[in-house]
Amino acid sequence: MAIIIDGKKIAAEVREELKSKIKWLKSLNIRVPGLVTIMVGDNPASQSYVTSKSKACSEIGMLSKVEILPVETSEQQLLEMIDLYNSNDDYHGILVQLPLPKHINENKVIERISPGKDVDGFHPISVGNLVIGKDTFYPCTPNGIVELIKRYKIETSGKHVVVVGRSNIVGKPIANMLLQKKEGANAVVTICHSATKNLSLYTKSADILIAAIGKANFITADMVKEGVAVIDVGINRVEDVSLPKGYKIVGDVDYENVSKKASFITPVPGGVGPMTIAMLLQNTFLAYIKITKQKLD
Ligand code: GUN
C-alpha cells in the first residue's frame, strides 16, 4: 500500500512557518506583506478561490485586499488598476484571477503586472527565468508539488518523471522545474498530452507520474508500474446522489486501484490542492523580502 502524501498537513506547516515570521514583523512594528487579488465578473468557482485566498492571508496576519470588478470592466480599466497596485507599497503580490471575460486579453493583463509582484509566476519574465534556472517566482501549483516531493524525500535525480498535461499553469512549469540541474530536481522528464499515442507506454515507465489532465479517474492501475509515486493534480466534480450536495470531488487518478500499486500517492481532496494557496502565501512573502531588500540597497 502506498504512503499517502498529506498535503493538508504540509500546507498547514508552511502557513505556520509564515505566520510566525509575520508575527515577528508585527512585533517590530514594521510593514507586513500584502496581497491584492483582482477578479473580474462573478464566476462562482473563481469567487470561491478568491475568498479562500483572502481568508488564508488574513489567518497568517498578511494584509489582504480583494478587488471585484463588474463583468463589463474594460481591459483598459483593469490595466489601470494593475498600474495602481504596481506602485502601491502596501501590496507586494498582485494576483489577477483567471479566466478573465473574453473581451479582455489575458496575456496583456499578465504582462502588465510588475515582475517583482508576480506571485502567480505567470509573467513571461518569470516563465523565462524558470526555464533557464534563474531565481524567480514559481507558479503555485507546481511549486506545491515540488515541496511535497521534497518533504516526503522522494528521489527525483535521474528518475523518469512523466507529466500528463501541458498547461501553462501546471504541466509546462512542473516539467521545467524538475528538469533543472539541481538538488530536488535533475529528473528525466517526458510531457504527454491529448495528442500522445499509446499513453500507457509512457505512464508505465514513470517513476513519478504527475497527472494534470482534468478528467476524472483517467489514470487507471493498468497504466502504472509497481512502486510509482503518483501526484494527482486533478479536481473533478462527479455526480454522487448519496451526498447532500449531489457530487463529490475526485482527481485524475483512479485512487482506489492505483494506490494499491503506488509507493506514494496524493489524495484528492487533501493532496496538491491545499499546497497551492500555501505557496501563494510563500510567494507573497518572498516578494515582500525582495522588494524590502531592494529599498535598503
Ligand atoms: N485560476 C485557476 N487557478 C489559478 C491560479 O493559480 N492563478 C490565477 N491567477 N488564476 C487561477
PDB file of C-alpha atoms and ligand atoms in Angstrom:
ATOM      1  CA  MET A   1       0.000   0.000   0.000  1.00  0.00           C
ATOM      2  CA  ALA A   2       1.133   3.483  -0.803  1.00  0.00           C
ATOM      3  CA  ILE A   3       2.246   6.180   1.609  1.00  0.00           C
ATOM      4  CA  ILE A   4      -0.454   8.858   1.440  1.00  0.00           C
ATOM      5  CA  ILE A   5       1.027  12.306   0.900  1.00  0.00           C
ATOM      6  CA  ASP A   6      -0.713  14.612   3.354  1.00  0.00           C
ATOM      7  CA  GLY A   7      -0.872  17.952   1.548  1.00  0.00           C
ATOM      8  CA  LYS A   8      -3.214  19.370   4.143  1.00  0.00           C
ATOM      9  CA  LYS A   9      -0.647  18.792   6.897  1.00  0.00           C
ATOM     10  CA  ILE A  10       2.320  20.130   4.904  1.00  0.00           C
ATOM     11  CA  ALA A  11       0.321  23.193   3.806  1.00  0.00           C
ATOM     12  CA  ALA A  12      -0.565  23.869   7.453  1.00  0.00           C
ATOM     13  CA  GLU A  13       3.139  23.624   8.366  1.00  0.00           C
ATOM     14  CA  VAL A  14       4.077  26.122   5.639  1.00  0.00           C
ATOM     15  CA  ARG A  15       1.344  28.505   6.790  1.00  0.00           C
ATOM     16  CA  GLU A  16       2.503  28.209  10.420  1.00  0.00           C
ATOM     17  CA  GLU A  17       6.100  28.992   9.415  1.00  0.00           C
ATOM     18  CA  LEU A  18       4.933  32.122   7.597  1.00  0.00           C
ATOM     19  CA  LYS A  19       2.597  33.120  10.420  1.00  0.00           C
ATOM     20  CA  SER A  20       5.419  33.171  12.955  1.00  0.00           C
ATOM     21  CA  LYS A  21       7.617  35.256  10.624  1.00  0.00           C
ATOM     22  CA  ILE A  22       4.799  37.782  10.188  1.00  0.00           C
ATOM     23  CA  LYS A  23       4.186  37.842  13.932  1.00  0.00           C
ATOM     24  CA  TRP A  24       7.829  38.791  14.366  1.00  0.00           C
ATOM     25  CA  LEU A  25       7.488  41.631  11.813  1.00  0.00           C
ATOM     26  CA  LYS A  26       4.423  42.876  13.673  1.00  0.00           C
ATOM     27  CA  SER A  27       6.282  42.819  16.978  1.00  0.00           C
ATOM     28  CA  LEU A  28       8.864  45.156  15.409  1.00  0.00           C
ATOM     29  CA  ASN A  29       6.009  47.383  14.266  1.00  0.00           C
ATOM     30  CA  ILE A  30       7.048  47.276  10.604  1.00  0.00           C
ATOM     31  CA  ARG A  31       5.034  46.791   7.440  1.00  0.00           C
ATOM     32  CA  VAL A  32       3.767  43.243   6.791  1.00  0.00           C
ATOM     33  CA  PRO A  33       3.462  41.508   3.384  1.00  0.00           C
ATOM     34  CA  GLY A  34       0.312  42.303   1.396  1.00  0.00           C
ATOM     35  CA  LEU A  35      -1.545  40.554  -1.421  1.00  0.00           C
ATOM     36  CA  VAL A  36      -4.200  42.038  -3.688  1.00  0.00           C
ATOM     37  CA  THR A  37      -6.452  39.701  -5.630  1.00  0.00           C
ATOM     38  CA  ILE A  38      -8.331  41.161  -8.576  1.00  0.00           C
ATOM     39  CA  MET A  39     -11.324  39.390 -10.061  1.00  0.00           C
ATOM     40  CA  VAL A  40     -13.493  40.437 -12.981  1.00  0.00           C
ATOM     41  CA  GLY A  41     -17.068  39.137 -13.185  1.00  0.00           C
ATOM     42  CA  ASP A  42     -18.916  36.691 -10.953  1.00  0.00           C
ATOM     43  CA  ASN A  43     -17.731  33.190 -11.898  1.00  0.00           C
ATOM     44  CA  PRO A  44     -18.710  31.138  -8.800  1.00  0.00           C
ATOM     45  CA  ALA A  45     -15.587  28.917  -8.891  1.00  0.00           C
ATOM     46  CA  SER A  46     -13.344  31.997  -9.111  1.00  0.00           C
ATOM     47  CA  GLN A  47     -15.290  33.650  -6.297  1.00  0.00           C
ATOM     48  CA  SER A  48     -14.709  30.650  -4.072  1.00  0.00           C
ATOM     49  CA  TYR A  49     -10.950  30.548  -4.887  1.00  0.00           C
ATOM     50  CA  VAL A  50     -10.600  34.276  -4.237  1.00  0.00           C
ATOM     51  CA  THR A  51     -12.397  34.007  -0.887  1.00  0.00           C
ATOM     52  CA  SER A  52     -10.139  31.110   0.188  1.00  0.00           C
ATOM     53  CA  LYS A  53      -7.006  33.023  -0.812  1.00  0.00           C
ATOM     54  CA  SER A  54      -8.052  36.119   1.096  1.00  0.00           C
ATOM     55  CA  LYS A  55      -9.032  34.111   4.186  1.00  0.00           C
ATOM     56  CA  ALA A  56      -5.679  32.293   4.133  1.00  0.00           C
ATOM     57  CA  CYS A  57      -3.835  35.643   4.018  1.00  0.00           C
ATOM     58  CA  SER A  58      -5.748  37.052   6.962  1.00  0.00           C
ATOM     59  CA  GLU A  59      -5.225  33.894   9.020  1.00  0.00           C
ATOM     60  CA  ILE A  60      -1.452  34.304   8.926  1.00  0.00           C
ATOM     61  CA  GLY A  61      -1.572  38.060   9.546  1.00  0.00           C
ATOM     62  CA  MET A  62      -0.873  39.148   5.973  1.00  0.00           C
ATOM     63  CA  LEU A  63      -2.547  42.218   4.538  1.00  0.00           C
ATOM     64  CA  SER A  64      -5.155  41.152   2.019  1.00  0.00           C
ATOM     65  CA  LYS A  65      -7.406  43.018  -0.366  1.00  0.00           C
ATOM     66  CA  VAL A  66      -9.920  41.679  -2.861  1.00  0.00           C
ATOM     67  CA  GLU A  67     -10.995  43.854  -5.782  1.00  0.00           C
ATOM     68  CA  ILE A  68     -14.112  42.526  -7.505  1.00  0.00           C
ATOM     69  CA  LEU A  69     -14.811  44.361 -10.738  1.00  0.00           C
ATOM     70  CA  PRO A  70     -18.034  44.110 -12.775  1.00  0.00           C
ATOM     71  CA  VAL A  71     -18.005  41.813 -15.810  1.00  0.00           C
ATOM     72  CA  GLU A  72     -18.249  44.801 -18.190  1.00  0.00           C
ATOM     73  CA  THR A  73     -14.954  46.286 -16.911  1.00  0.00           C
ATOM     74  CA  SER A  74     -12.811  47.242 -19.904  1.00  0.00           C
ATOM     75  CA  GLU A  75      -9.297  45.934 -20.476  1.00  0.00           C
ATOM     76  CA  GLN A  76      -8.011  49.498 -20.055  1.00  0.00           C
ATOM     77  CA  GLN A  77      -9.707  49.875 -16.668  1.00  0.00           C
ATOM     78  CA  LEU A  78      -8.187  46.605 -15.472  1.00  0.00           C
ATOM     79  CA  LEU A  79      -4.729  47.623 -16.707  1.00  0.00           C
ATOM     80  CA  GLU A  80      -5.063  50.936 -14.861  1.00  0.00           C
ATOM     81  CA  MET A  81      -5.941  49.128 -11.650  1.00  0.00           C
ATOM     82  CA  ILE A  82      -2.847  46.926 -12.030  1.00  0.00           C
ATOM     83  CA  ASP A  83      -0.731  50.064 -12.510  1.00  0.00           C
ATOM     84  CA  LEU A  84      -2.093  51.453  -9.242  1.00  0.00           C
ATOM     85  CA  TYR A  85      -1.082  48.321  -7.340  1.00  0.00           C
ATOM     86  CA  ASN A  86       2.282  48.080  -9.114  1.00  0.00           C
ATOM     87  CA  SER A  87       3.165  51.353  -7.404  1.00  0.00           C
ATOM     88  CA  ASN A  88       1.366  50.733  -4.086  1.00  0.00           C
ATOM     89  CA  ASP A  89       3.973  49.927  -1.406  1.00  0.00           C
ATOM     90  CA  ASP A  90       1.463  48.144   0.849  1.00  0.00           C
ATOM     91  CA  TYR A  91       0.943  45.313  -1.656  1.00  0.00           C
ATOM     92  CA  HIS A  92       3.846  43.049  -2.612  1.00  0.00           C
ATOM     93  CA  GLY A  93       1.853  40.493  -4.577  1.00  0.00           C
ATOM     94  CA  ILE A  94      -0.732  41.044  -7.314  1.00  0.00           C
ATOM     95  CA  LEU A  95      -2.922  38.184  -8.469  1.00  0.00           C
ATOM     96  CA  VAL A  96      -5.476  38.554 -11.256  1.00  0.00           C
ATOM     97  CA  GLN A  97      -7.857  35.620 -11.032  1.00  0.00           C
ATOM     98  CA  LEU A  98      -8.188  33.710 -14.314  1.00  0.00           C
ATOM     99  CA  PRO A  99     -10.111  33.126 -16.501  1.00  0.00           C
ATOM    100  CA  LEU A 100     -10.985  36.689 -17.497  1.00  0.00           C
ATOM    101  CA  PRO A 101     -14.038  37.669 -19.595  1.00  0.00           C
ATOM    102  CA  LYS A 102     -13.477  37.143 -23.336  1.00  0.00           C
ATOM    103  CA  HIS A 103     -13.172  40.857 -24.190  1.00  0.00           C
ATOM    104  CA  ILE A 104     -10.004  41.103 -22.044  1.00  0.00           C
ATOM    105  CA  ASN A 105      -6.669  39.867 -23.371  1.00  0.00           C
ATOM    106  CA  GLU A 106      -5.213  37.665 -20.609  1.00  0.00           C
ATOM    107  CA  ASN A 107      -1.646  37.870 -21.873  1.00  0.00           C
ATOM    108  CA  LYS A 108      -1.730  41.654 -21.916  1.00  0.00           C
ATOM    109  CA  VAL A 109      -3.019  41.693 -18.339  1.00  0.00           C
ATOM    110  CA  ILE A 110      -0.410  39.219 -17.065  1.00  0.00           C
ATOM    111  CA  GLU A 111       2.352  41.227 -18.753  1.00  0.00           C
ATOM    112  CA  ARG A 112       1.209  44.431 -17.053  1.00  0.00           C
ATOM    113  CA  ILE A 113       1.864  43.027 -13.557  1.00  0.00           C
ATOM    114  CA  SER A 114       5.260  44.146 -12.303  1.00  0.00           C
ATOM    115  CA  PRO A 115       7.506  41.026 -12.463  1.00  0.00           C
ATOM    116  CA  GLY A 116       8.577  41.791  -8.872  1.00  0.00           C
ATOM    117  CA  LYS A 117       4.962  41.350  -7.733  1.00  0.00           C
ATOM    118  CA  ASP A 118       4.101  38.394  -9.997  1.00  0.00           C
ATOM    119  CA  VAL A 119       3.248  35.919  -7.234  1.00  0.00           C
ATOM    120  CA  ASP A 120       1.421  33.654  -9.713  1.00  0.00           C
ATOM    121  CA  GLY A 121       4.649  33.245 -11.717  1.00  0.00           C
ATOM    122  CA  PHE A 122       2.729  33.702 -14.993  1.00  0.00           C
ATOM    123  CA  HIS A 123       4.610  36.747 -16.380  1.00  0.00           C
ATOM    124  CA  PRO A 124       6.800  35.847 -19.398  1.00  0.00           C
ATOM    125  CA  ILE A 125       9.847  37.105 -17.448  1.00  0.00           C
ATOM    126  CA  SER A 126       9.058  34.702 -14.589  1.00  0.00           C
ATOM    127  CA  VAL A 127       8.449  31.852 -17.041  1.00  0.00           C
ATOM    128  CA  GLY A 128      11.698  32.585 -18.892  1.00  0.00           C
ATOM    129  CA  ASN A 129      13.691  32.704 -15.664  1.00  0.00           C
ATOM    130  CA  LEU A 130      12.182  29.386 -14.588  1.00  0.00           C
ATOM    131  CA  VAL A 131      13.186  27.725 -17.861  1.00  0.00           C
ATOM    132  CA  ILE A 132      16.797  28.953 -17.701  1.00  0.00           C
ATOM    133  CA  GLY A 133      17.070  28.110 -13.990  1.00  0.00           C
ATOM    134  CA  LYS A 134      17.294  31.665 -12.606  1.00  0.00           C
ATOM    135  CA  ASP A 135      15.743  32.698  -9.303  1.00  0.00           C
ATOM    136  CA  THR A 136      12.074  33.554  -9.926  1.00  0.00           C
ATOM    137  CA  PHE A 137       8.506  33.173  -8.676  1.00  0.00           C
ATOM    138  CA  TYR A 138       7.458  29.586  -9.338  1.00  0.00           C
ATOM    139  CA  PRO A 139       3.761  29.085 -10.181  1.00  0.00           C
ATOM    140  CA  CYS A 140       1.920  27.968  -7.051  1.00  0.00           C
ATOM    141  CA  THR A 141       0.640  24.513  -8.002  1.00  0.00           C
ATOM    142  CA  PRO A 142       3.957  23.192  -9.432  1.00  0.00           C
ATOM    143  CA  ASN A 143       5.804  24.792  -6.535  1.00  0.00           C
ATOM    144  CA  GLY A 144       3.483  22.940  -4.146  1.00  0.00           C
ATOM    145  CA  ILE A 145       4.185  19.653  -5.940  1.00  0.00           C
ATOM    146  CA  VAL A 146       7.958  20.150  -5.610  1.00  0.00           C
ATOM    147  CA  GLU A 147       7.522  20.980  -1.913  1.00  0.00           C
ATOM    148  CA  LEU A 148       5.585  17.731  -1.349  1.00  0.00           C
ATOM    149  CA  ILE A 149       8.189  15.697  -3.243  1.00  0.00           C
ATOM    150  CA  LYS A 150      10.972  17.275  -1.150  1.00  0.00           C
ATOM    151  CA  ARG A 151       9.243  16.912   2.219  1.00  0.00           C
ATOM    152  CA  TYR A 152       8.464  13.229   1.521  1.00  0.00           C
ATOM    153  CA  LYS A 153      12.075  12.711   0.332  1.00  0.00           C
ATOM    154  CA  ILE A 154      11.010  11.194  -2.991  1.00  0.00           C
ATOM    155  CA  GLU A 155      14.156  10.785  -5.123  1.00  0.00           C
ATOM    156  CA  THR A 156      13.991  12.726  -8.406  1.00  0.00           C
ATOM    157  CA  SER A 157      17.602  12.698  -9.659  1.00  0.00           C
ATOM    158  CA  GLY A 158      17.870  10.501 -12.740  1.00  0.00           C
ATOM    159  CA  LYS A 159      14.281   9.319 -12.269  1.00  0.00           C
ATOM    160  CA  HIS A 160      11.739   9.262 -15.056  1.00  0.00           C
ATOM    161  CA  VAL A 161       9.023  11.840 -14.404  1.00  0.00           C
ATOM    162  CA  VAL A 162       6.024  11.618 -16.707  1.00  0.00           C
ATOM    163  CA  VAL A 163       3.774  14.677 -16.745  1.00  0.00           C
ATOM    164  CA  VAL A 164       0.376  14.182 -18.339  1.00  0.00           C
ATOM    165  CA  GLY A 165      -0.927  17.626 -19.341  1.00  0.00           C
ATOM    166  CA  ARG A 166       0.807  20.616 -20.929  1.00  0.00           C
ATOM    167  CA  SER A 167      -0.964  23.649 -19.437  1.00  0.00           C
ATOM    168  CA  ASN A 168       0.923  26.857 -18.721  1.00  0.00           C
ATOM    169  CA  ILE A 169      -0.253  26.679 -15.099  1.00  0.00           C
ATOM    170  CA  VAL A 170       0.846  23.115 -14.255  1.00  0.00           C
ATOM    171  CA  GLY A 171       2.242  20.817 -16.974  1.00  0.00           C
ATOM    172  CA  LYS A 172       4.861  23.048 -18.595  1.00  0.00           C
ATOM    173  CA  PRO A 173       6.197  24.649 -15.391  1.00  0.00           C
ATOM    174  CA  ILE A 174       6.410  21.411 -13.355  1.00  0.00           C
ATOM    175  CA  ALA A 175       8.257  19.700 -16.219  1.00  0.00           C
ATOM    176  CA  ASN A 176      10.765  22.560 -16.386  1.00  0.00           C
ATOM    177  CA  MET A 177      11.237  22.719 -12.624  1.00  0.00           C
ATOM    178  CA  LEU A 178      12.029  19.011 -12.307  1.00  0.00           C
ATOM    179  CA  LEU A 179      14.337  19.171 -15.312  1.00  0.00           C
ATOM    180  CA  GLN A 180      16.711  21.703 -13.686  1.00  0.00           C
ATOM    181  CA  LYS A 181      20.196  20.513 -12.833  1.00  0.00           C
ATOM    182  CA  LYS A 182      19.886  20.944  -9.074  1.00  0.00           C
ATOM    183  CA  GLU A 183      19.035  19.147  -5.863  1.00  0.00           C
ATOM    184  CA  GLY A 184      15.397  18.113  -5.650  1.00  0.00           C
ATOM    185  CA  ALA A 185      15.150  18.041  -9.465  1.00  0.00           C
ATOM    186  CA  ASN A 186      17.552  16.629 -12.085  1.00  0.00           C
ATOM    187  CA  ALA A 187      14.884  14.294 -13.453  1.00  0.00           C
ATOM    188  CA  VAL A 188      14.411  12.804 -16.913  1.00  0.00           C
ATOM    189  CA  VAL A 189      11.130  14.387 -17.951  1.00  0.00           C
ATOM    190  CA  THR A 190       8.518  13.366 -20.503  1.00  0.00           C
ATOM    191  CA  ILE A 191       5.456  15.508 -21.187  1.00  0.00           C
ATOM    192  CA  CYS A 192       2.400  13.717 -22.587  1.00  0.00           C
ATOM    193  CA  HIS A 193      -0.786  15.397 -23.796  1.00  0.00           C
ATOM    194  CA  SER A 194      -4.025  14.913 -25.711  1.00  0.00           C
ATOM    195  CA  ALA A 195      -2.180  14.035 -28.949  1.00  0.00           C
ATOM    196  CA  THR A 196       0.056  11.381 -27.328  1.00  0.00           C
ATOM    197  CA  LYS A 197      -0.403   7.986 -28.963  1.00  0.00           C
ATOM    198  CA  ASN A 198      -0.241   4.917 -26.720  1.00  0.00           C
ATOM    199  CA  LEU A 199      -0.133   6.929 -23.491  1.00  0.00           C
ATOM    200  CA  SER A 200       0.308   3.799 -21.343  1.00  0.00           C
ATOM    201  CA  LEU A 201       3.686   3.175 -22.949  1.00  0.00           C
ATOM    202  CA  TYR A 202       4.918   6.359 -21.242  1.00  0.00           C
ATOM    203  CA  THR A 203       2.962   6.238 -17.986  1.00  0.00           C
ATOM    204  CA  LYS A 204       4.058   2.637 -17.348  1.00  0.00           C
ATOM    205  CA  SER A 205       7.702   3.659 -17.406  1.00  0.00           C
ATOM    206  CA  ALA A 206       7.193   6.544 -14.934  1.00  0.00           C
ATOM    207  CA  ASP A 207       8.966   6.521 -11.564  1.00  0.00           C
ATOM    208  CA  ILE A 208       6.981   9.653 -10.750  1.00  0.00           C
ATOM    209  CA  LEU A 209       3.676  10.274 -12.511  1.00  0.00           C
ATOM    210  CA  ILE A 210       2.117  13.739 -12.452  1.00  0.00           C
ATOM    211  CA  ALA A 211      -1.487  13.782 -13.664  1.00  0.00           C
ATOM    212  CA  ALA A 212      -2.799  17.220 -14.675  1.00  0.00           C
ATOM    213  CA  ILE A 213      -5.369  16.330 -17.297  1.00  0.00           C
ATOM    214  CA  GLY A 214      -8.723  17.449 -15.904  1.00  0.00           C
ATOM    215  CA  LYS A 215     -10.551  14.146 -16.443  1.00  0.00           C
ATOM    216  CA  ALA A 216     -11.966  12.168 -13.524  1.00  0.00           C
ATOM    217  CA  ASN A 217     -10.238   8.828 -12.781  1.00  0.00           C
ATOM    218  CA  PHE A 218      -8.366   8.954 -16.113  1.00  0.00           C
ATOM    219  CA  ILE A 219      -5.207   7.174 -14.910  1.00  0.00           C
ATOM    220  CA  THR A 220      -6.035   3.549 -14.122  1.00  0.00           C
ATOM    221  CA  ALA A 221      -3.991   0.861 -12.345  1.00  0.00           C
ATOM    222  CA  ASP A 222      -3.060  -0.917 -15.604  1.00  0.00           C
ATOM    223  CA  MET A 223      -1.338   2.306 -16.774  1.00  0.00           C
ATOM    224  CA  VAL A 224       1.253   2.457 -13.959  1.00  0.00           C
ATOM    225  CA  LYS A 225       4.102   0.323 -12.735  1.00  0.00           C
ATOM    226  CA  GLU A 226       4.538  -1.131  -9.259  1.00  0.00           C
ATOM    227  CA  GLY A 227       6.216   1.386  -6.908  1.00  0.00           C
ATOM    228  CA  VAL A 228       5.387   4.559  -8.842  1.00  0.00           C
ATOM    229  CA  ALA A 229       4.996   7.841  -6.925  1.00  0.00           C
ATOM    230  CA  VAL A 230       1.745   9.470  -8.062  1.00  0.00           C
ATOM    231  CA  ILE A 231       0.941  13.171  -7.879  1.00  0.00           C
ATOM    232  CA  ASP A 232      -2.688  13.870  -8.765  1.00  0.00           C
ATOM    233  CA  VAL A 233      -3.409  17.492  -9.693  1.00  0.00           C
ATOM    234  CA  GLY A 234      -6.992  16.887 -10.865  1.00  0.00           C
ATOM    235  CA  ILE A 235     -10.022  18.459  -9.200  1.00  0.00           C
ATOM    236  CA  ASN A 236     -13.124  16.996 -10.899  1.00  0.00           C
ATOM    237  CA  ARG A 237     -16.749  17.006  -9.826  1.00  0.00           C
ATOM    238  CA  VAL A 238     -18.556  13.702 -10.298  1.00  0.00           C
ATOM    239  CA  GLU A 239     -22.207  13.076  -9.531  1.00  0.00           C
ATOM    240  CA  ASP A 240     -22.902  11.274  -6.250  1.00  0.00           C
ATOM    241  CA  VAL A 241     -26.569  11.292  -5.310  1.00  0.00           C
ATOM    242  CA  SER A 242     -25.806   9.773  -1.904  1.00  0.00           C
ATOM    243  CA  LEU A 243     -24.210  13.063  -0.815  1.00  0.00           C
ATOM    244  CA  PRO A 244     -26.223  16.139   0.219  1.00  0.00           C
ATOM    245  CA  LYS A 245     -24.521  18.321  -2.414  1.00  0.00           C
ATOM    246  CA  GLY A 246     -25.120  15.697  -5.108  1.00  0.00           C
ATOM    247  CA  TYR A 247     -21.473  15.459  -6.175  1.00  0.00           C
ATOM    248  CA  LYS A 248     -18.027  14.563  -4.917  1.00  0.00           C
ATOM    249  CA  ILE A 249     -14.552  15.768  -5.843  1.00  0.00           C
ATOM    250  CA  VAL A 250     -12.171  13.244  -7.402  1.00  0.00           C
ATOM    251  CA  GLY A 251      -8.771  13.500  -9.043  1.00  0.00           C
ATOM    252  CA  ASP A 252      -7.433  12.462 -12.454  1.00  0.00           C
ATOM    253  CA  VAL A 253      -6.259   9.158 -10.956  1.00  0.00           C
ATOM    254  CA  ASP A 254      -8.339   6.107 -10.038  1.00  0.00           C
ATOM    255  CA  TYR A 255      -7.157   6.413  -6.443  1.00  0.00           C
ATOM    256  CA  GLU A 256      -8.630   3.193  -5.069  1.00  0.00           C
ATOM    257  CA  ASN A 257      -6.844   0.924  -7.523  1.00  0.00           C
ATOM    258  CA  VAL A 258      -3.704   2.916  -8.332  1.00  0.00           C
ATOM    259  CA  SER A 259      -2.897   3.332  -4.606  1.00  0.00           C
ATOM    260  CA  LYS A 260      -2.529  -0.477  -4.378  1.00  0.00           C
ATOM    261  CA  LYS A 261       0.440  -0.341  -6.773  1.00  0.00           C
ATOM    262  CA  ALA A 262       1.987   3.022  -5.868  1.00  0.00           C
ATOM    263  CA  SER A 263       4.743   3.763  -3.341  1.00  0.00           C
ATOM    264  CA  PHE A 264       3.388   7.297  -2.709  1.00  0.00           C
ATOM    265  CA  ILE A 265       0.134   8.932  -3.743  1.00  0.00           C
ATOM    266  CA  THR A 266      -1.614  12.273  -3.203  1.00  0.00           C
ATOM    267  CA  PRO A 267      -5.297  12.022  -2.291  1.00  0.00           C
ATOM    268  CA  VAL A 268      -7.977  14.303  -3.768  1.00  0.00           C
ATOM    269  CA  PRO A 269      -9.012  16.318  -1.882  1.00  0.00           C
ATOM    270  CA  GLY A 270      -6.174  16.911   0.604  1.00  0.00           C
ATOM    271  CA  GLY A 271      -3.130  16.384  -1.620  1.00  0.00           C
ATOM    272  CA  VAL A 272      -1.885  19.016  -4.065  1.00  0.00           C
ATOM    273  CA  GLY A 273      -4.907  21.355  -3.632  1.00  0.00           C
ATOM    274  CA  PRO A 274      -4.096  22.757  -0.170  1.00  0.00           C
ATOM    275  CA  MET A 275      -0.480  23.365  -1.246  1.00  0.00           C
ATOM    276  CA  THR A 276      -1.450  25.854  -3.962  1.00  0.00           C
ATOM    277  CA  ILE A 277      -2.669  28.524  -1.544  1.00  0.00           C
ATOM    278  CA  ALA A 278       0.211  27.864   0.875  1.00  0.00           C
ATOM    279  CA  MET A 279       2.660  28.511  -1.993  1.00  0.00           C
ATOM    280  CA  LEU A 280       0.825  31.700  -2.939  1.00  0.00           C
ATOM    281  CA  LEU A 281       1.364  32.949   0.609  1.00  0.00           C
ATOM    282  CA  GLN A 282       5.020  31.893   0.414  1.00  0.00           C
ATOM    283  CA  ASN A 283       5.479  33.726  -2.903  1.00  0.00           C
ATOM    284  CA  THR A 284       3.899  36.855  -1.427  1.00  0.00           C
ATOM    285  CA  PHE A 285       6.321  36.656   1.485  1.00  0.00           C
ATOM    286  CA  LEU A 286       9.193  36.208  -0.970  1.00  0.00           C
ATOM    287  CA  ALA A 287       8.036  39.234  -2.985  1.00  0.00           C
ATOM    288  CA  TYR A 288       7.923  41.240   0.249  1.00  0.00           C
ATOM    289  CA  ILE A 289      11.507  40.233   1.134  1.00  0.00           C
ATOM    290  CA  LYS A 290      12.796  41.070  -2.363  1.00  0.00           C
ATOM    291  CA  ILE A 291      11.047  44.449  -2.510  1.00  0.00           C
ATOM    292  CA  THR A 292      12.117  45.376   1.042  1.00  0.00           C
ATOM    293  CA  LYS A 293      15.750  44.399   0.323  1.00  0.00           C
ATOM    294  CA  GLN A 294      15.772  46.473  -2.896  1.00  0.00           C
ATOM    295  CA  LYS A 295      14.657  49.504  -0.898  1.00  0.00           C
ATOM    296  CA  LEU A 296      17.575  49.057   1.528  1.00  0.00           C
ATOM    297  CA  ASP A 297      20.182  48.698  -1.250  1.00  0.00           C
TER     298      ASP A 297
HETATM  299  N1  GUN B   1      -7.402  30.285 -11.901  1.00  0.00           N
HETATM  300  C1  GUN B   1      -7.232  28.976 -11.586  1.00  0.00           C
HETATM  301  N2  GUN B   1      -6.038  28.768 -10.989  1.00  0.00           N
HETATM  302  C2  GUN B   1      -5.447  29.978 -10.925  1.00  0.00           C
HETATM  303  C3  GUN B   1      -4.199  30.412 -10.405  1.00  0.00           C
HETATM  304  O1  GUN B   1      -3.374  29.648  -9.890  1.00  0.00           O
HETATM  305  N3  GUN B   1      -3.953  31.749 -10.515  1.00  0.00           N
HETATM  306  C4  GUN B   1      -4.820  32.609 -11.093  1.00  0.00           C
HETATM  307  N4  GUN B   1      -4.476  33.893 -11.171  1.00  0.00           N
HETATM  308  N5  GUN B   1      -5.977  32.228 -11.590  1.00  0.00           N
HETATM  309  C5  GUN B   1      -6.287  30.924 -11.494  1.00  0.00           C
END
